[in-house]
């Protein structure tokens, strides 16, 4: 097998959470471009005819849509049961679903904290455990968490988000330590500042936006498509000896 053949995902099935827009949509399309069929899930994903479904199927790949509110524990377990009974085995899991609330720590309410931790950390632990145990039984699989540069930095007015993404970094290593010997690769991608709905408010703040761009060696915000190469690599056989790694895709932010 040549090196380029190792990047092919033909015949694989990938479950991508939070895939209706932004980073998740780009990740799903990138995986499909490499040959994978896609199972997509998000809170508001259309069950038929979504934009991501149209792009995936236009490539000749299948797309199966589900809805799940990851802040609701029972909905998560119901989704896991349904996707396991209705779909073929999952070869690749991409944990992308996430949320955030921006408020200073002194007035950051419990409800905001609880929801961010539930969506960004607790649900990802549960989904990875339940999908990953089948990968362990088959001695093969790829799990990719979407971390953040806030895995390494505290950020400003996002205590729940920073805590959850710090937790994702440790969760990546914890899963990897147990499952690497079983043929399951668990890694993470840490995006920098990416132009999505989640960061729109920052981009509207002229001063803050200028400060961010000045801090990025590449001199620009990232685009969701900038993450496609990383996710295909970590989902493919080209990364078979990579375990517990957090790959930054940040325009050089963490190196400065």
PDB file of N, CA and C in Angstrom, residues 105-169:
ATOM      1  N   UNK A 105     -16.555  35.720  35.087  1.00  0.00           N
ATOM      2  CA  UNK A 105     -16.658  34.706  36.138  1.00  0.00           C
ATOM      3  C   UNK A 105     -17.534  35.168  37.293  1.00  0.00           C
ATOM      4  N   UNK A 106     -17.468  36.445  37.652  1.00  0.00           N
ATOM      5  CA  UNK A 106     -18.233  36.941  38.802  1.00  0.00           C
ATOM      6  C   UNK A 106     -19.738  36.838  38.616  1.00  0.00           C
ATOM      7  N   UNK A 107     -20.189  36.803  37.368  1.00  0.00           N
ATOM      8  CA  UNK A 107     -21.629  36.711  37.102  1.00  0.00           C
ATOM      9  C   UNK A 107     -21.963  35.508  36.219  1.00  0.00           C
ATOM     10  N   UNK A 108     -21.051  34.545  36.172  1.00  0.00           N
ATOM     11  CA  UNK A 108     -21.271  33.367  35.322  1.00  0.00           C
ATOM     12  C   UNK A 108     -22.220  32.410  36.046  1.00  0.00           C
ATOM     13  N   UNK A 109     -23.430  32.211  35.536  1.00  0.00           N
ATOM     14  CA  UNK A 109     -24.426  31.420  36.280  1.00  0.00           C
ATOM     15  C   UNK A 109     -24.179  29.918  36.238  1.00  0.00           C
ATOM     16  N   UNK A 110     -24.698  29.235  37.238  1.00  0.00           N
ATOM     17  CA  UNK A 110     -24.564  27.783  37.324  1.00  0.00           C
ATOM     18  C   UNK A 110     -25.121  27.095  36.084  1.00  0.00           C
ATOM     19  N   UNK A 111     -26.270  27.552  35.606  1.00  0.00           N
ATOM     20  CA  UNK A 111     -26.917  26.890  34.475  1.00  0.00           C
ATOM     21  C   UNK A 111     -26.032  26.913  33.228  1.00  0.00           C
ATOM     22  N   UNK A 112     -25.351  28.044  32.986  1.00  0.00           N
ATOM     23  CA  UNK A 112     -24.455  28.129  31.833  1.00  0.00           C
ATOM     24  C   UNK A 112     -23.283  27.169  32.002  1.00  0.00           C
ATOM     25  N   UNK A 113     -22.702  27.173  33.183  1.00  0.00           N
ATOM     26  CA  UNK A 113     -21.590  26.266  33.481  1.00  0.00           C
ATOM     27  C   UNK A 113     -22.012  24.812  33.272  1.00  0.00           C
ATOM     28  N   UNK A 114     -23.149  24.441  33.855  1.00  0.00           N
ATOM     29  CA  UNK A 114     -23.608  23.054  33.798  1.00  0.00           C
ATOM     30  C   UNK A 114     -23.857  22.601  32.356  1.00  0.00           C
ATOM     31  N   UNK A 115     -24.473  23.464  31.556  1.00  0.00           N
ATOM     32  CA  UNK A 115     -24.786  23.063  30.178  1.00  0.00           C
ATOM     33  C   UNK A 115     -23.516  22.888  29.357  1.00  0.00           C
ATOM     34  N   UNK A 116     -22.569  23.791  29.504  1.00  0.00           N
ATOM     35  CA  UNK A 116     -21.319  23.683  28.743  1.00  0.00           C
ATOM     36  C   UNK A 116     -20.565  22.406  29.121  1.00  0.00           C
ATOM     37  N   UNK A 117     -20.471  22.117  30.404  1.00  0.00           N
ATOM     38  CA  UNK A 117     -19.769  20.913  30.845  1.00  0.00           C
ATOM     39  C   UNK A 117     -20.498  19.658  30.361  1.00  0.00           C
ATOM     40  N   UNK A 118     -21.814  19.683  30.381  1.00  0.00           N
ATOM     41  CA  UNK A 118     -22.585  18.512  29.937  1.00  0.00           C
ATOM     42  C   UNK A 118     -22.389  18.247  28.452  1.00  0.00           C
ATOM     43  N   UNK A 119     -22.493  19.300  27.643  1.00  0.00           N
ATOM     44  CA  UNK A 119     -22.375  19.142  26.184  1.00  0.00           C
ATOM     45  C   UNK A 119     -20.933  18.872  25.773  1.00  0.00           C
ATOM     46  N   UNK A 120     -20.012  19.662  26.298  1.00  0.00           N
ATOM     47  CA  UNK A 120     -18.634  19.642  25.803  1.00  0.00           C
ATOM     48  C   UNK A 120     -17.763  18.540  26.410  1.00  0.00           C
ATOM     49  N   UNK A 121     -18.162  18.035  27.562  1.00  0.00           N
ATOM     50  CA  UNK A 121     -17.299  17.058  28.243  1.00  0.00           C
ATOM     51  C   UNK A 121     -18.037  15.774  28.607  1.00  0.00           C
ATOM     52  N   UNK A 122     -19.102  15.882  29.397  1.00  0.00           N
ATOM     53  CA  UNK A 122     -19.788  14.674  29.874  1.00  0.00           C
ATOM     54  C   UNK A 122     -20.330  13.833  28.723  1.00  0.00           C
ATOM     55  N   UNK A 123     -21.019  14.479  27.780  1.00  0.00           N
ATOM     56  CA  UNK A 123     -21.623  13.719  26.681  1.00  0.00           C
ATOM     57  C   UNK A 123     -20.559  13.077  25.810  1.00  0.00           C
ATOM     58  N   UNK A 124     -19.409  13.738  25.673  1.00  0.00           N
ATOM     59  CA  UNK A 124     -18.351  13.186  24.834  1.00  0.00           C
ATOM     60  C   UNK A 124     -17.690  11.978  25.490  1.00  0.00           C
ATOM     61  N   UNK A 125     -17.594  12.010  26.805  1.00  0.00           N
ATOM     62  CA  UNK A 125     -17.106  10.832  27.529  1.00  0.00           C
ATOM     63  C   UNK A 125     -18.047   9.654  27.316  1.00  0.00           C
ATOM     64  N   UNK A 126     -19.340   9.894  27.481  1.00  0.00           N
ATOM     65  CA  UNK A 126     -20.320   8.808  27.371  1.00  0.00           C
ATOM     66  C   UNK A 126     -20.363   8.253  25.953  1.00  0.00           C
ATOM     67  N   UNK A 127     -20.442   9.129  24.954  1.00  0.00           N
ATOM     68  CA  UNK A 127     -20.515   8.672  23.567  1.00  0.00           C
ATOM     69  C   UNK A 127     -19.255   7.910  23.171  1.00  0.00           C
ATOM     70  N   UNK A 128     -18.103   8.411  23.570  1.00  0.00           N
ATOM     71  CA  UNK A 128     -16.848   7.732  23.232  1.00  0.00           C
ATOM     72  C   UNK A 128     -16.739   6.383  23.923  1.00  0.00           C
ATOM     73  N   UNK A 129     -17.181   6.312  25.159  1.00  0.00           N
ATOM     74  CA  UNK A 129     -17.162   5.032  25.878  1.00  0.00           C
ATOM     75  C   UNK A 129     -18.053   4.004  25.194  1.00  0.00           C
ATOM     76  N   UNK A 130     -19.268   4.425  24.830  1.00  0.00           N
ATOM     77  CA  UNK A 130     -20.242   3.485  24.284  1.00  0.00           C
ATOM     78  C   UNK A 130     -19.913   3.062  22.856  1.00  0.00           C
ATOM     79  N   UNK A 131     -19.436   3.988  22.034  1.00  0.00           N
ATOM     80  CA  UNK A 131     -19.021   3.644  20.672  1.00  0.00           C
ATOM     81  C   UNK A 131     -17.662   2.962  20.700  1.00  0.00           C
ATOM     82  N   UNK A 132     -16.790   3.457  21.556  1.00  0.00           N
ATOM     83  CA  UNK A 132     -15.425   2.934  21.611  1.00  0.00           C
ATOM     84  C   UNK A 132     -15.329   1.517  22.114  1.00  0.00           C
ATOM     85  N   UNK A 133     -16.238   1.095  22.981  1.00  0.00           N
ATOM     86  CA  UNK A 133     -16.159  -0.284  23.487  1.00  0.00           C
ATOM     87  C   UNK A 133     -16.339  -1.290  22.347  1.00  0.00           C
ATOM     88  N   UNK A 134     -17.127  -0.921  21.331  1.00  0.00           N
ATOM     89  CA  UNK A 134     -17.273  -1.792  20.165  1.00  0.00           C
ATOM     90  C   UNK A 134     -15.990  -1.809  19.339  1.00  0.00           C
ATOM     91  N   UNK A 135     -15.313  -0.661  19.260  1.00  0.00           N
ATOM     92  CA  UNK A 135     -14.024  -0.606  18.556  1.00  0.00           C
ATOM     93  C   UNK A 135     -12.994  -1.475  19.267  1.00  0.00           C
ATOM     94  N   UNK A 136     -12.986  -1.418  20.587  1.00  0.00           N
ATOM     95  CA  UNK A 136     -12.059  -2.237  21.370  1.00  0.00           C
ATOM     96  C   UNK A 136     -12.316  -3.719  21.105  1.00  0.00           C
ATOM     97  N   UNK A 137     -13.596  -4.094  21.036  1.00  0.00           N
ATOM     98  CA  UNK A 137     -13.945  -5.491  20.779  1.00  0.00           C
ATOM     99  C   UNK A 137     -13.473  -5.940  19.402  1.00  0.00           C
ATOM    100  N   UNK A 138     -13.449  -5.008  18.422  1.00  0.00           N
ATOM    101  CA  UNK A 138     -12.997  -5.327  17.063  1.00  0.00           C
ATOM    102  C   UNK A 138     -11.496  -5.122  16.886  1.00  0.00           C
ATOM    103  N   UNK A 139     -10.862  -4.537  17.905  1.00  0.00           N
ATOM    104  CA  UNK A 139      -9.418  -4.211  17.861  1.00  0.00           C
ATOM    105  C   UNK A 139      -9.099  -3.232  16.737  1.00  0.00           C
ATOM    106  N   UNK A 140     -10.002  -2.278  16.499  1.00  0.00           N
ATOM    107  CA  UNK A 140      -9.768  -1.302  15.428  1.00  0.00           C
ATOM    108  C   UNK A 140     -10.768  -0.168  15.536  1.00  0.00           C
ATOM    109  N   UNK A 141     -10.282   1.076  15.372  1.00  0.00           N
ATOM    110  CA  UNK A 141     -11.179   2.228  15.364  1.00  0.00           C
ATOM    111  C   UNK A 141     -10.409   3.511  15.582  1.00  0.00           C
ATOM    112  N   UNK A 142     -11.068   4.603  15.257  1.00  0.00           N
ATOM    113  CA  UNK A 142     -10.470   5.931  15.394  1.00  0.00           C
ATOM    114  C   UNK A 142     -11.456   6.847  16.116  1.00  0.00           C
ATOM    115  N   UNK A 143     -10.986   7.471  17.184  1.00  0.00           N
ATOM    116  CA  UNK A 143     -11.789   8.474  17.896  1.00  0.00           C
ATOM    117  C   UNK A 143     -11.018   9.786  17.872  1.00  0.00           C
ATOM    118  N   UNK A 144     -11.704  10.840  17.447  1.00  0.00           N
ATOM    119  CA  UNK A 144     -11.076  12.158  17.339  1.00  0.00           C
ATOM    120  C   UNK A 144     -11.916  13.157  18.117  1.00  0.00           C
ATOM    121  N   UNK A 145     -11.345  13.703  19.160  1.00  0.00           N
ATOM    122  CA  UNK A 145     -11.995  14.772  19.916  1.00  0.00           C
ATOM    123  C   UNK A 145     -11.634  16.114  19.274  1.00  0.00           C
ATOM    124  N   UNK A 146     -12.552  17.060  19.339  1.00  0.00           N
ATOM    125  CA  UNK A 146     -12.230  18.422  18.930  1.00  0.00           C
ATOM    126  C   UNK A 146     -11.967  19.223  20.195  1.00  0.00           C
ATOM    127  N   UNK A 147     -10.699  19.478  20.433  1.00  0.00           N
ATOM    128  CA  UNK A 147     -10.264  20.252  21.587  1.00  0.00           C
ATOM    129  C   UNK A 147     -10.271  21.734  21.207  1.00  0.00           C
ATOM    130  N   UNK A 148      -9.275  22.488  21.620  1.00  0.00           N
ATOM    131  CA  UNK A 148      -9.250  23.927  21.366  1.00  0.00           C
ATOM    132  C   UNK A 148      -7.904  24.460  21.852  1.00  0.00           C
ATOM    133  N   UNK A 149      -7.547  25.661  21.409  1.00  0.00           N
ATOM    134  CA  UNK A 149      -6.388  26.297  22.043  1.00  0.00           C
ATOM    135  C   UNK A 149      -6.695  26.598  23.508  1.00  0.00           C
ATOM    136  N   UNK A 150      -7.999  26.622  23.866  1.00  0.00           N
ATOM    137  CA  UNK A 150      -8.365  26.779  25.271  1.00  0.00           C
ATOM    138  C   UNK A 150      -8.192  25.486  26.064  1.00  0.00           C
ATOM    139  N   UNK A 151      -7.750  24.425  25.397  1.00  0.00           N
ATOM    140  CA  UNK A 151      -7.273  23.247  26.109  1.00  0.00           C
ATOM    141  C   UNK A 151      -5.997  23.600  26.869  1.00  0.00           C
ATOM    142  N   UNK A 152      -5.246  24.581  26.342  1.00  0.00           N
ATOM    143  CA  UNK A 152      -3.958  24.988  26.909  1.00  0.00           C
ATOM    144  C   UNK A 152      -4.004  26.353  27.583  1.00  0.00           C
ATOM    145  N   UNK A 153      -5.009  27.169  27.245  1.00  0.00           N
ATOM    146  CA  UNK A 153      -5.117  28.527  27.775  1.00  0.00           C
ATOM    147  C   UNK A 153      -6.496  28.740  28.387  1.00  0.00           C
ATOM    148  N   UNK A 154      -6.590  29.664  29.330  1.00  0.00           N
ATOM    149  CA  UNK A 154      -7.845  29.859  30.049  1.00  0.00           C
ATOM    150  C   UNK A 154      -8.884  30.711  29.353  1.00  0.00           C
ATOM    151  N   UNK A 155      -8.447  31.509  28.374  1.00  0.00           N
ATOM    152  CA  UNK A 155      -9.403  32.378  27.700  1.00  0.00           C
ATOM    153  C   UNK A 155      -9.924  33.479  28.604  1.00  0.00           C
ATOM    154  N   UNK A 156     -10.895  34.224  28.088  1.00  0.00           N
ATOM    155  CA  UNK A 156     -11.488  35.345  28.831  1.00  0.00           C
ATOM    156  C   UNK A 156     -13.005  35.218  28.766  1.00  0.00           C
ATOM    157  N   UNK A 157     -13.645  35.234  29.910  1.00  0.00           N
ATOM    158  CA  UNK A 157     -15.113  35.159  30.076  1.00  0.00           C
ATOM    159  C   UNK A 157     -15.705  33.852  29.560  1.00  0.00           C
ATOM    160  N   UNK A 158     -14.910  32.794  29.471  1.00  0.00           N
ATOM    161  CA  UNK A 158     -15.424  31.485  29.029  1.00  0.00           C
ATOM    162  C   UNK A 158     -14.948  30.380  29.981  1.00  0.00           C
ATOM    163  N   UNK A 159     -15.203  30.519  31.281  1.00  0.00           N
ATOM    164  CA  UNK A 159     -14.655  29.535  32.222  1.00  0.00           C
ATOM    165  C   UNK A 159     -15.135  28.114  31.969  1.00  0.00           C
ATOM    166  N   UNK A 160     -16.405  27.950  31.643  1.00  0.00           N
ATOM    167  CA  UNK A 160     -16.930  26.613  31.374  1.00  0.00           C
ATOM    168  C   UNK A 160     -16.309  26.001  30.138  1.00  0.00           C
ATOM    169  N   UNK A 161     -16.187  26.796  29.090  1.00  0.00           N
ATOM    170  CA  UNK A 161     -15.605  26.319  27.843  1.00  0.00           C
ATOM    171  C   UNK A 161     -14.145  25.914  28.045  1.00  0.00           C
ATOM    172  N   UNK A 162     -13.384  26.784  28.722  1.00  0.00           N
ATOM    173  CA  UNK A 162     -11.971  26.480  28.957  1.00  0.00           C
ATOM    174  C   UNK A 162     -11.816  25.221  29.808  1.00  0.00           C
ATOM    175  N   UNK A 163     -12.646  25.099  30.836  1.00  0.00           N
ATOM    176  CA  UNK A 163     -12.572  23.910  31.695  1.00  0.00           C
ATOM    177  C   UNK A 163     -12.929  22.650  30.914  1.00  0.00           C
ATOM    178  N   UNK A 164     -13.964  22.751  30.085  1.00  0.00           N
ATOM    179  CA  UNK A 164     -14.389  21.576  29.319  1.00  0.00           C
ATOM    180  C   UNK A 164     -13.339  21.164  28.302  1.00  0.00           C
ATOM    181  N   UNK A 165     -12.719  22.135  27.642  1.00  0.00           N
ATOM    182  CA  UNK A 165     -11.714  21.804  26.634  1.00  0.00           C
ATOM    183  C   UNK A 165     -10.402  21.329  27.275  1.00  0.00           C
ATOM    184  N   UNK A 166     -10.101  21.846  28.454  1.00  0.00           N
ATOM    185  CA  UNK A 166      -8.982  21.280  29.203  1.00  0.00           C
ATOM    186  C   UNK A 166      -9.254  19.824  29.538  1.00  0.00           C
ATOM    187  N   UNK A 167     -10.491  19.556  29.931  1.00  0.00           N
ATOM    188  CA  UNK A 167     -10.895  18.186  30.226  1.00  0.00           C
ATOM    189  C   UNK A 167     -10.807  17.278  29.011  1.00  0.00           C
ATOM    190  N   UNK A 168     -11.156  17.799  27.842  1.00  0.00           N
ATOM    191  CA  UNK A 168     -11.076  17.014  26.614  1.00  0.00           C
ATOM    192  C   UNK A 168      -9.629  16.602  26.334  1.00  0.00           C
ATOM    193  N   UNK A 169      -8.693  17.497  26.592  1.00  0.00           N
ATOM    194  CA  UNK A 169      -7.294  17.142  26.414  1.00  0.00           C
ATOM    195  C   UNK A 169      -6.891  15.960  27.279  1.00  0.00           C
TER     196      UNK A 169
END
